[in-house]
Amino acid sequence: IDKSMVIEQAENGEQAIAMIVGPDASDFDLVLVDHYMPLCGGELTGTETIAKIRPHVTGIIIGSSGNNMSQEHTAAGADLFWQKPIPKNGILIQDLQRAFRGKMASI
């Protein structure tokens, strides 16, 4: 079993979409999408980004915001939503285990 992990970062929703949907797209097991990053120059919100990448991501998509936008992110296609500040490790691990089990059960 390969236990290595590769982490890639997009500066905004448009760059994330290119990484996931574009000609050099990668398959991601986990994608964390912040709702709004005004200093990064992007114009898409987290919900818009999630809706565009959902058909191309077989893994887990997590939406995140300082505001409670759980319903909006879930409706856009997120599997989980974490309100900032991001939960502590125990909650993160439980959420991820539950989400990955759900994905595996649906395959």
mmCIF file of N, CA and C in Angstrom:
data_model
loop_
_atom_site.group_PDB
_atom_site.id
_atom_site.type_symbol
_atom_site.label_atom_id
_atom_site.label_comp_id
_atom_site.label_asym_id
_atom_site.label_seq_id
_atom_site.Cartn_x
_atom_site.Cartn_y
_atom_site.Cartn_z
ATOM 1 N N ILE A 1 0.849 -1.176 0.000
ATOM 2 C CA ILE A 1 0.000 0.000 0.000
ATOM 3 C C ILE A 1 0.891 1.235 0.000
ATOM 4 N N ASP A 2 0.624 2.127 -0.929
ATOM 5 C CA ASP A 2 1.350 3.384 -1.009
ATOM 6 C C ASP A 2 0.745 4.350 -0.001
ATOM 7 N N LYS A 3 1.536 4.763 0.975
ATOM 8 C CA LYS A 3 1.033 5.660 2.014
ATOM 9 C C LYS A 3 1.495 7.096 1.792
ATOM 10 N N SER A 4 1.976 7.402 0.608
ATOM 11 C CA SER A 4 2.427 8.760 0.343
ATOM 12 C C SER A 4 1.236 9.645 -0.002
ATOM 13 N N MET A 5 1.457 10.926 0.114
ATOM 14 C CA MET A 5 0.398 11.884 -0.152
ATOM 15 C C MET A 5 0.999 13.044 -0.942
ATOM 16 N N VAL A 6 0.289 13.469 -1.945
ATOM 17 C CA VAL A 6 0.692 14.641 -2.715
ATOM 18 C C VAL A 6 -0.350 15.715 -2.467
ATOM 19 N N ILE A 7 0.106 16.881 -2.075
ATOM 20 C CA ILE A 7 -0.797 17.996 -1.818
ATOM 21 C C ILE A 7 -0.546 19.062 -2.875
ATOM 22 N N GLU A 8 -1.612 19.484 -3.529
ATOM 23 C CA GLU A 8 -1.524 20.558 -4.511
ATOM 24 C C GLU A 8 -2.442 21.674 -4.060
ATOM 25 N N GLN A 9 -2.059 22.900 -4.388
ATOM 26 C CA GLN A 9 -2.834 24.063 -3.955
ATOM 27 C C GLN A 9 -3.191 24.933 -5.148
ATOM 28 N N ALA A 10 -4.442 25.350 -5.184
ATOM 29 C CA ALA A 10 -4.899 26.315 -6.182
ATOM 30 C C ALA A 10 -5.090 27.647 -5.481
ATOM 31 N N GLU A 11 -4.807 28.713 -6.162
ATOM 32 C CA GLU A 11 -4.945 30.042 -5.578
ATOM 33 C C GLU A 11 -6.383 30.549 -5.609
ATOM 34 N N ASN A 12 -7.211 29.975 -6.506
ATOM 35 C CA ASN A 12 -8.594 30.425 -6.617
ATOM 36 C C ASN A 12 -9.406 29.342 -7.319
ATOM 37 N N GLY A 13 -10.706 29.561 -7.410
ATOM 38 C CA GLY A 13 -11.594 28.568 -8.009
ATOM 39 C C GLY A 13 -11.275 28.276 -9.454
ATOM 40 N N GLU A 14 -10.914 29.301 -10.203
ATOM 41 C CA GLU A 14 -10.609 29.106 -11.619
ATOM 42 C C GLU A 14 -9.403 28.183 -11.793
ATOM 43 N N GLN A 15 -8.385 28.370 -10.962
ATOM 44 C CA GLN A 15 -7.197 27.518 -11.040
ATOM 45 C C GLN A 15 -7.537 26.095 -10.596
ATOM 46 N N ALA A 16 -8.379 25.951 -9.584
ATOM 47 C CA ALA A 16 -8.792 24.619 -9.131
ATOM 48 C C ALA A 16 -9.524 23.876 -10.246
ATOM 49 N N ILE A 17 -10.402 24.577 -10.933
ATOM 50 C CA ILE A 17 -11.145 23.958 -12.029
ATOM 51 C C ILE A 17 -10.179 23.485 -13.109
ATOM 52 N N ALA A 18 -9.186 24.304 -13.447
ATOM 53 C CA ALA A 18 -8.207 23.914 -14.459
ATOM 54 C C ALA A 18 -7.427 22.676 -14.020
ATOM 55 N N MET A 19 -7.109 22.579 -12.735
ATOM 56 C CA MET A 19 -6.359 21.429 -12.223
ATOM 57 C C MET A 19 -7.187 20.149 -12.263
ATOM 58 N N ILE A 20 -8.505 20.292 -12.128
ATOM 59 C CA ILE A 20 -9.383 19.128 -12.017
ATOM 60 C C ILE A 20 -10.054 18.772 -13.335
ATOM 61 N N VAL A 21 -10.341 19.770 -14.145
ATOM 62 C CA VAL A 21 -11.098 19.552 -15.378
ATOM 63 C C VAL A 21 -10.227 19.715 -16.626
ATOM 64 N N GLY A 22 -9.168 20.495 -16.533
ATOM 65 C CA GLY A 22 -8.350 20.863 -17.691
ATOM 66 C C GLY A 22 -7.626 19.695 -18.339
ATOM 67 N N PRO A 23 -6.873 19.983 -19.402
ATOM 68 C CA PRO A 23 -6.196 18.938 -20.177
ATOM 69 C C PRO A 23 -5.143 18.176 -19.368
ATOM 70 N N ASP A 24 -4.560 18.791 -18.359
ATOM 71 C CA ASP A 24 -3.572 18.119 -17.509
ATOM 72 C C ASP A 24 -4.186 17.760 -16.158
ATOM 73 N N ALA A 25 -5.470 17.450 -16.155
ATOM 74 C CA ALA A 25 -6.223 17.216 -14.922
ATOM 75 C C ALA A 25 -5.662 16.042 -14.122
ATOM 76 N N SER A 26 -5.799 16.160 -12.825
ATOM 77 C CA SER A 26 -5.430 15.094 -11.897
ATOM 78 C C SER A 26 -6.689 14.563 -11.238
ATOM 79 N N ASP A 27 -6.601 13.323 -10.753
ATOM 80 C CA ASP A 27 -7.705 12.735 -10.005
ATOM 81 C C ASP A 27 -7.403 12.927 -8.525
ATOM 82 N N PHE A 28 -8.270 13.623 -7.822
ATOM 83 C CA PHE A 28 -8.029 13.936 -6.421
ATOM 84 C C PHE A 28 -8.932 13.105 -5.519
ATOM 85 N N ASP A 29 -8.356 12.626 -4.414
ATOM 86 C CA ASP A 29 -9.125 11.893 -3.417
ATOM 87 C C ASP A 29 -9.870 12.847 -2.486
ATOM 88 N N LEU A 30 -9.329 14.044 -2.308
ATOM 89 C CA LEU A 30 -9.889 15.016 -1.387
ATOM 90 C C LEU A 30 -9.655 16.419 -1.931
ATOM 91 N N VAL A 31 -10.714 17.225 -1.963
ATOM 92 C CA VAL A 31 -10.609 18.609 -2.409
ATOM 93 C C VAL A 31 -11.270 19.485 -1.350
ATOM 94 N N LEU A 32 -10.522 20.435 -0.827
ATOM 95 C CA LEU A 32 -11.037 21.390 0.155
ATOM 96 C C LEU A 32 -11.222 22.728 -0.554
ATOM 97 N N VAL A 33 -12.453 23.256 -0.516
ATOM 98 C CA VAL A 33 -12.788 24.483 -1.238
ATOM 99 C C VAL A 33 -13.233 25.552 -0.248
ATOM 100 N N ASP A 34 -12.485 26.643 -0.206
ATOM 101 C CA ASP A 34 -12.879 27.791 0.607
ATOM 102 C C ASP A 34 -13.950 28.553 -0.157
ATOM 103 N N HIS A 35 -14.911 29.113 0.552
ATOM 104 C CA HIS A 35 -16.006 29.788 -0.137
ATOM 105 C C HIS A 35 -15.579 31.076 -0.835
ATOM 106 N N TYR A 36 -14.763 31.864 -0.174
ATOM 107 C CA TYR A 36 -14.458 33.172 -0.735
ATOM 108 C C TYR A 36 -13.035 33.565 -0.385
ATOM 109 N N MET A 37 -12.222 33.801 -1.412
ATOM 110 C CA MET A 37 -10.837 34.206 -1.188
ATOM 111 C C MET A 37 -10.595 35.509 -1.958
ATOM 112 N N PRO A 38 -11.015 36.645 -1.412
ATOM 113 C CA PRO A 38 -10.967 37.905 -2.154
ATOM 114 C C PRO A 38 -9.569 38.354 -2.543
ATOM 115 N N LEU A 39 -8.552 37.970 -1.802
ATOM 116 C CA LEU A 39 -7.199 38.430 -2.104
ATOM 117 C C LEU A 39 -6.509 37.581 -3.160
ATOM 118 N N CYS A 40 -7.139 36.516 -3.592
ATOM 119 C CA CYS A 40 -6.508 35.617 -4.548
ATOM 120 C C CYS A 40 -6.863 35.939 -5.998
ATOM 121 N N GLY A 41 -7.677 36.911 -6.232
ATOM 122 C CA GLY A 41 -7.961 37.351 -7.585
ATOM 123 C C GLY A 41 -9.004 36.545 -8.333
ATOM 124 N N GLY A 42 -9.548 35.530 -7.720
ATOM 125 C CA GLY A 42 -10.566 34.737 -8.395
ATOM 126 C C GLY A 42 -11.926 35.384 -8.289
ATOM 127 N N GLU A 43 -12.810 34.982 -9.181
ATOM 128 C CA GLU A 43 -14.148 35.561 -9.170
ATOM 129 C C GLU A 43 -15.218 34.562 -8.765
ATOM 130 N N LEU A 44 -14.878 33.277 -8.726
ATOM 131 C CA LEU A 44 -15.872 32.261 -8.388
ATOM 132 C C LEU A 44 -15.967 32.081 -6.880
ATOM 133 N N THR A 45 -17.165 31.852 -6.398
ATOM 134 C CA THR A 45 -17.344 31.500 -4.986
ATOM 135 C C THR A 45 -17.105 29.998 -4.826
ATOM 136 N N GLY A 46 -17.056 29.560 -3.588
ATOM 137 C CA GLY A 46 -16.866 28.144 -3.325
ATOM 138 C C GLY A 46 -17.979 27.288 -3.890
ATOM 139 N N THR A 47 -19.218 27.757 -3.776
ATOM 140 C CA THR A 47 -20.329 26.955 -4.296
ATOM 141 C C THR A 47 -20.253 26.836 -5.814
ATOM 142 N N GLU A 48 -19.851 27.895 -6.495
ATOM 143 C CA GLU A 48 -19.708 27.839 -7.951
ATOM 144 C C GLU A 48 -18.584 26.882 -8.348
ATOM 145 N N THR A 49 -17.488 26.933 -7.607
ATOM 146 C CA THR A 49 -16.355 26.043 -7.881
ATOM 147 C C THR A 49 -16.763 24.597 -7.650
ATOM 148 N N ILE A 50 -17.425 24.322 -6.539
ATOM 149 C CA ILE A 50 -17.847 22.953 -6.228
ATOM 150 C C ILE A 50 -18.765 22.415 -7.315
ATOM 151 N N ALA A 51 -19.719 23.216 -7.744
ATOM 152 C CA ALA A 51 -20.656 22.760 -8.785
ATOM 153 C C ALA A 51 -19.929 22.416 -10.082
ATOM 154 N N LYS A 52 -18.884 23.159 -10.414
ATOM 155 C CA LYS A 52 -18.155 22.908 -11.658
ATOM 156 C C LYS A 52 -17.242 21.684 -11.567
ATOM 157 N N ILE A 53 -16.668 21.426 -10.384
ATOM 158 C CA ILE A 53 -15.730 20.299 -10.274
ATOM 159 C C ILE A 53 -16.400 18.990 -9.874
ATOM 160 N N ARG A 54 -17.586 19.043 -9.263
ATOM 161 C CA ARG A 54 -18.240 17.830 -8.752
ATOM 162 C C ARG A 54 -18.313 16.692 -9.776
ATOM 163 N N PRO A 55 -18.695 16.959 -11.024
ATOM 164 C CA PRO A 55 -18.782 15.851 -11.984
ATOM 165 C C PRO A 55 -17.435 15.205 -12.301
ATOM 166 N N HIS A 56 -16.336 15.862 -11.933
ATOM 167 C CA HIS A 56 -15.003 15.386 -12.284
ATOM 168 C C HIS A 56 -14.222 14.843 -11.085
ATOM 169 N N VAL A 57 -14.787 14.936 -9.899
ATOM 170 C CA VAL A 57 -14.106 14.483 -8.683
ATOM 171 C C VAL A 57 -14.839 13.273 -8.134
ATOM 172 N N THR A 58 -14.149 12.134 -8.122
ATOM 173 C CA THR A 58 -14.750 10.930 -7.554
ATOM 174 C C THR A 58 -14.525 10.871 -6.049
ATOM 175 N N GLY A 59 -13.579 11.652 -5.562
ATOM 176 C CA GLY A 59 -13.277 11.684 -4.139
ATOM 177 C C GLY A 59 -14.203 12.603 -3.368
ATOM 178 N N ILE A 60 -13.743 13.007 -2.212
ATOM 179 C CA ILE A 60 -14.506 13.830 -1.281
ATOM 180 C C ILE A 60 -14.248 15.312 -1.562
ATOM 181 N N ILE A 61 -15.310 16.098 -1.588
ATOM 182 C CA ILE A 61 -15.192 17.547 -1.675
ATOM 183 C C ILE A 61 -15.698 18.131 -0.360
ATOM 184 N N ILE A 62 -14.875 18.995 0.228
ATOM 185 C CA ILE A 62 -15.236 19.652 1.480
ATOM 186 C C ILE A 62 -15.328 21.152 1.231
ATOM 187 N N GLY A 63 -16.459 21.742 1.548
ATOM 188 C CA GLY A 63 -16.622 23.180 1.481
ATOM 189 C C GLY A 63 -16.253 23.791 2.820
ATOM 190 N N SER A 64 -15.781 25.036 2.790
ATOM 191 C CA SER A 64 -15.389 25.696 4.024
ATOM 192 C C SER A 64 -15.679 27.191 3.927
ATOM 193 N N SER A 65 -16.107 27.768 5.039
ATOM 194 C CA SER A 65 -16.373 29.201 5.089
ATOM 195 C C SER A 65 -16.412 29.644 6.544
ATOM 196 N N GLY A 66 -16.198 30.924 6.747
ATOM 197 C CA GLY A 66 -16.357 31.490 8.079
ATOM 198 C C GLY A 66 -17.817 31.615 8.465
ATOM 199 N N ASN A 67 -18.687 31.546 7.484
ATOM 200 C CA ASN A 67 -20.132 31.609 7.715
ATOM 201 C C ASN A 67 -20.729 30.215 7.552
ATOM 202 N N ASN A 68 -21.862 29.971 8.162
ATOM 203 C CA ASN A 68 -22.510 28.672 8.005
ATOM 204 C C ASN A 68 -23.177 28.604 6.635
ATOM 205 N N MET A 69 -22.498 27.975 5.708
ATOM 206 C CA MET A 69 -23.000 27.821 4.342
ATOM 207 C C MET A 69 -23.129 26.340 4.014
ATOM 208 N N SER A 70 -23.380 25.546 5.017
ATOM 209 C CA SER A 70 -23.471 24.100 4.854
ATOM 210 C C SER A 70 -24.485 23.701 3.786
ATOM 211 N N GLN A 71 -25.680 24.277 3.850
ATOM 212 C CA GLN A 71 -26.721 23.915 2.884
ATOM 213 C C GLN A 71 -26.316 24.278 1.463
ATOM 214 N N GLU A 72 -25.727 25.446 1.292
ATOM 215 C CA GLU A 72 -25.332 25.897 -0.045
ATOM 216 C C GLU A 72 -24.228 25.016 -0.626
ATOM 217 N N HIS A 73 -23.242 24.691 0.206
ATOM 218 C CA HIS A 73 -22.125 23.866 -0.273
ATOM 219 C C HIS A 73 -22.579 22.437 -0.560
ATOM 220 N N THR A 74 -23.425 21.901 0.294
ATOM 221 C CA THR A 74 -23.945 20.552 0.069
ATOM 222 C C THR A 74 -24.801 20.515 -1.194
ATOM 223 N N ALA A 75 -25.632 21.515 -1.398
ATOM 224 C CA ALA A 75 -26.468 21.577 -2.595
ATOM 225 C C ALA A 75 -25.618 21.675 -3.864
ATOM 226 N N ALA A 76 -24.452 22.310 -3.765
ATOM 227 C CA ALA A 76 -23.560 22.449 -4.915
ATOM 228 C C ALA A 76 -22.803 21.152 -5.209
ATOM 229 N N GLY A 77 -22.771 20.231 -4.214
ATOM 230 C CA GLY A 77 -22.114 18.948 -4.450
ATOM 231 C C GLY A 77 -21.047 18.564 -3.443
ATOM 232 N N ALA A 78 -20.862 19.365 -2.402
ATOM 233 C CA ALA A 78 -19.865 19.025 -1.381
ATOM 234 C C ALA A 78 -20.347 17.846 -0.553
ATOM 235 N N ASP A 79 -19.392 17.014 -0.138
ATOM 236 C CA ASP A 79 -19.704 15.876 0.731
ATOM 237 C C ASP A 79 -19.724 16.288 2.193
ATOM 238 N N LEU A 80 -18.929 17.289 2.528
ATOM 239 C CA LEU A 80 -18.820 17.790 3.897
ATOM 240 C C LEU A 80 -18.729 19.306 3.863
ATOM 241 N N PHE A 81 -19.006 19.914 4.999
ATOM 242 C CA PHE A 81 -18.801 21.351 5.157
ATOM 243 C C PHE A 81 -18.173 21.586 6.517
ATOM 244 N N TRP A 82 -17.087 22.352 6.538
ATOM 245 C CA TRP A 82 -16.436 22.721 7.787
ATOM 246 C C TRP A 82 -16.477 24.231 7.926
ATOM 247 N N GLN A 83 -17.131 24.688 8.988
ATOM 248 C CA GLN A 83 -17.154 26.123 9.267
ATOM 249 C C GLN A 83 -15.875 26.499 9.995
ATOM 250 N N LYS A 84 -15.286 27.612 9.613
ATOM 251 C CA LYS A 84 -14.058 28.076 10.262
ATOM 252 C C LYS A 84 -14.381 28.634 11.635
ATOM 253 N N PRO A 85 -13.517 28.459 12.586
ATOM 254 C CA PRO A 85 -12.234 27.771 12.462
ATOM 255 C C PRO A 85 -12.445 26.273 12.214
ATOM 256 N N ILE A 86 -11.566 25.702 11.408
ATOM 257 C CA ILE A 86 -11.662 24.294 11.032
ATOM 258 C C ILE A 86 -11.673 23.443 12.313
ATOM 259 N N PRO A 87 -12.505 22.407 12.366
ATOM 260 C CA PRO A 87 -12.595 21.568 13.570
ATOM 261 C C PRO A 87 -11.262 20.931 13.968
ATOM 262 N N LYS A 88 -11.189 20.532 15.199
ATOM 263 C CA LYS A 88 -9.974 19.874 15.714
ATOM 264 C C LYS A 88 -9.808 18.486 15.102
ATOM 265 N N ASN A 89 -8.615 17.918 15.232
ATOM 266 C CA ASN A 89 -8.253 16.661 14.587
ATOM 267 C C ASN A 89 -9.260 15.534 14.760
ATOM 268 N N GLY A 90 -9.763 15.333 15.972
ATOM 269 C CA GLY A 90 -10.693 14.226 16.210
ATOM 270 C C GLY A 90 -11.940 14.336 15.349
ATOM 271 N N ILE A 91 -12.480 15.533 15.249
ATOM 272 C CA ILE A 91 -13.680 15.752 14.433
ATOM 273 C C ILE A 91 -13.337 15.612 12.954
ATOM 274 N N LEU A 92 -12.181 16.147 12.551
ATOM 275 C CA LEU A 92 -11.750 16.013 11.155
ATOM 276 C C LEU A 92 -11.666 14.551 10.759
ATOM 277 N N ILE A 93 -11.021 13.772 11.583
ATOM 278 C CA ILE A 93 -10.832 12.359 11.274
ATOM 279 C C ILE A 93 -12.173 11.632 11.209
ATOM 280 N N GLN A 94 -13.063 11.887 12.157
ATOM 281 C CA GLN A 94 -14.386 11.255 12.136
ATOM 282 C C GLN A 94 -15.167 11.642 10.882
ATOM 283 N N ASP A 95 -15.155 12.918 10.537
ATOM 284 C CA ASP A 95 -15.860 13.376 9.331
ATOM 285 C C ASP A 95 -15.300 12.717 8.082
ATOM 286 N N LEU A 96 -13.976 12.680 7.968
ATOM 287 C CA LEU A 96 -13.351 12.091 6.782
ATOM 288 C C LEU A 96 -13.606 10.588 6.702
ATOM 289 N N GLN A 97 -13.512 9.895 7.835
ATOM 290 C CA GLN A 97 -13.800 8.457 7.827
ATOM 291 C C GLN A 97 -15.224 8.187 7.373
ATOM 292 N N ARG A 98 -16.165 8.944 7.892
ATOM 293 C CA ARG A 98 -17.569 8.778 7.526
ATOM 294 C C ARG A 98 -17.779 9.066 6.028
ATOM 295 N N ALA A 99 -17.173 10.137 5.552
ATOM 296 C CA ALA A 99 -17.339 10.514 4.141
ATOM 297 C C ALA A 99 -16.715 9.476 3.213
ATOM 298 N N PHE A 100 -15.515 9.002 3.522
ATOM 299 C CA PHE A 100 -14.863 8.006 2.666
ATOM 300 C C PHE A 100 -15.598 6.655 2.731
ATOM 301 N N ARG A 101 -16.099 6.309 3.904
ATOM 302 C CA ARG A 101 -16.911 5.060 3.987
ATOM 303 C C ARG A 101 -18.152 5.177 3.112
ATOM 304 N N GLY A 102 -18.792 6.338 3.168
ATOM 305 C CA GLY A 102 -19.985 6.564 2.327
ATOM 306 C C GLY A 102 -19.662 6.458 0.845
ATOM 307 N N LYS A 103 -18.523 6.996 0.441
ATOM 308 C CA LYS A 103 -18.113 6.900 -0.974
ATOM 309 C C LYS A 103 -17.845 5.452 -1.357
ATOM 310 N N MET A 104 -17.169 4.727 -0.496
ATOM 311 C CA MET A 104 -16.841 3.332 -0.789
ATOM 312 C C MET A 104 -18.109 2.479 -0.862
ATOM 313 N N ALA A 105 -19.092 2.778 -0.039
ATOM 314 C CA ALA A 105 -20.339 2.013 -0.040
ATOM 315 C C ALA A 105 -21.141 2.258 -1.305
ATOM 316 N N SER A 106 -20.954 3.441 -1.920
ATOM 317 C CA SER A 106 -21.725 3.769 -3.113
ATOM 318 C C SER A 106 -21.076 3.261 -4.400
ATOM 319 N N ILE A 107 -19.894 2.709 -4.287
ATOM 320 C CA ILE A 107 -19.190 2.202 -5.488
ATOM 321 C C ILE A 107 -19.633 0.799 -5.812
#
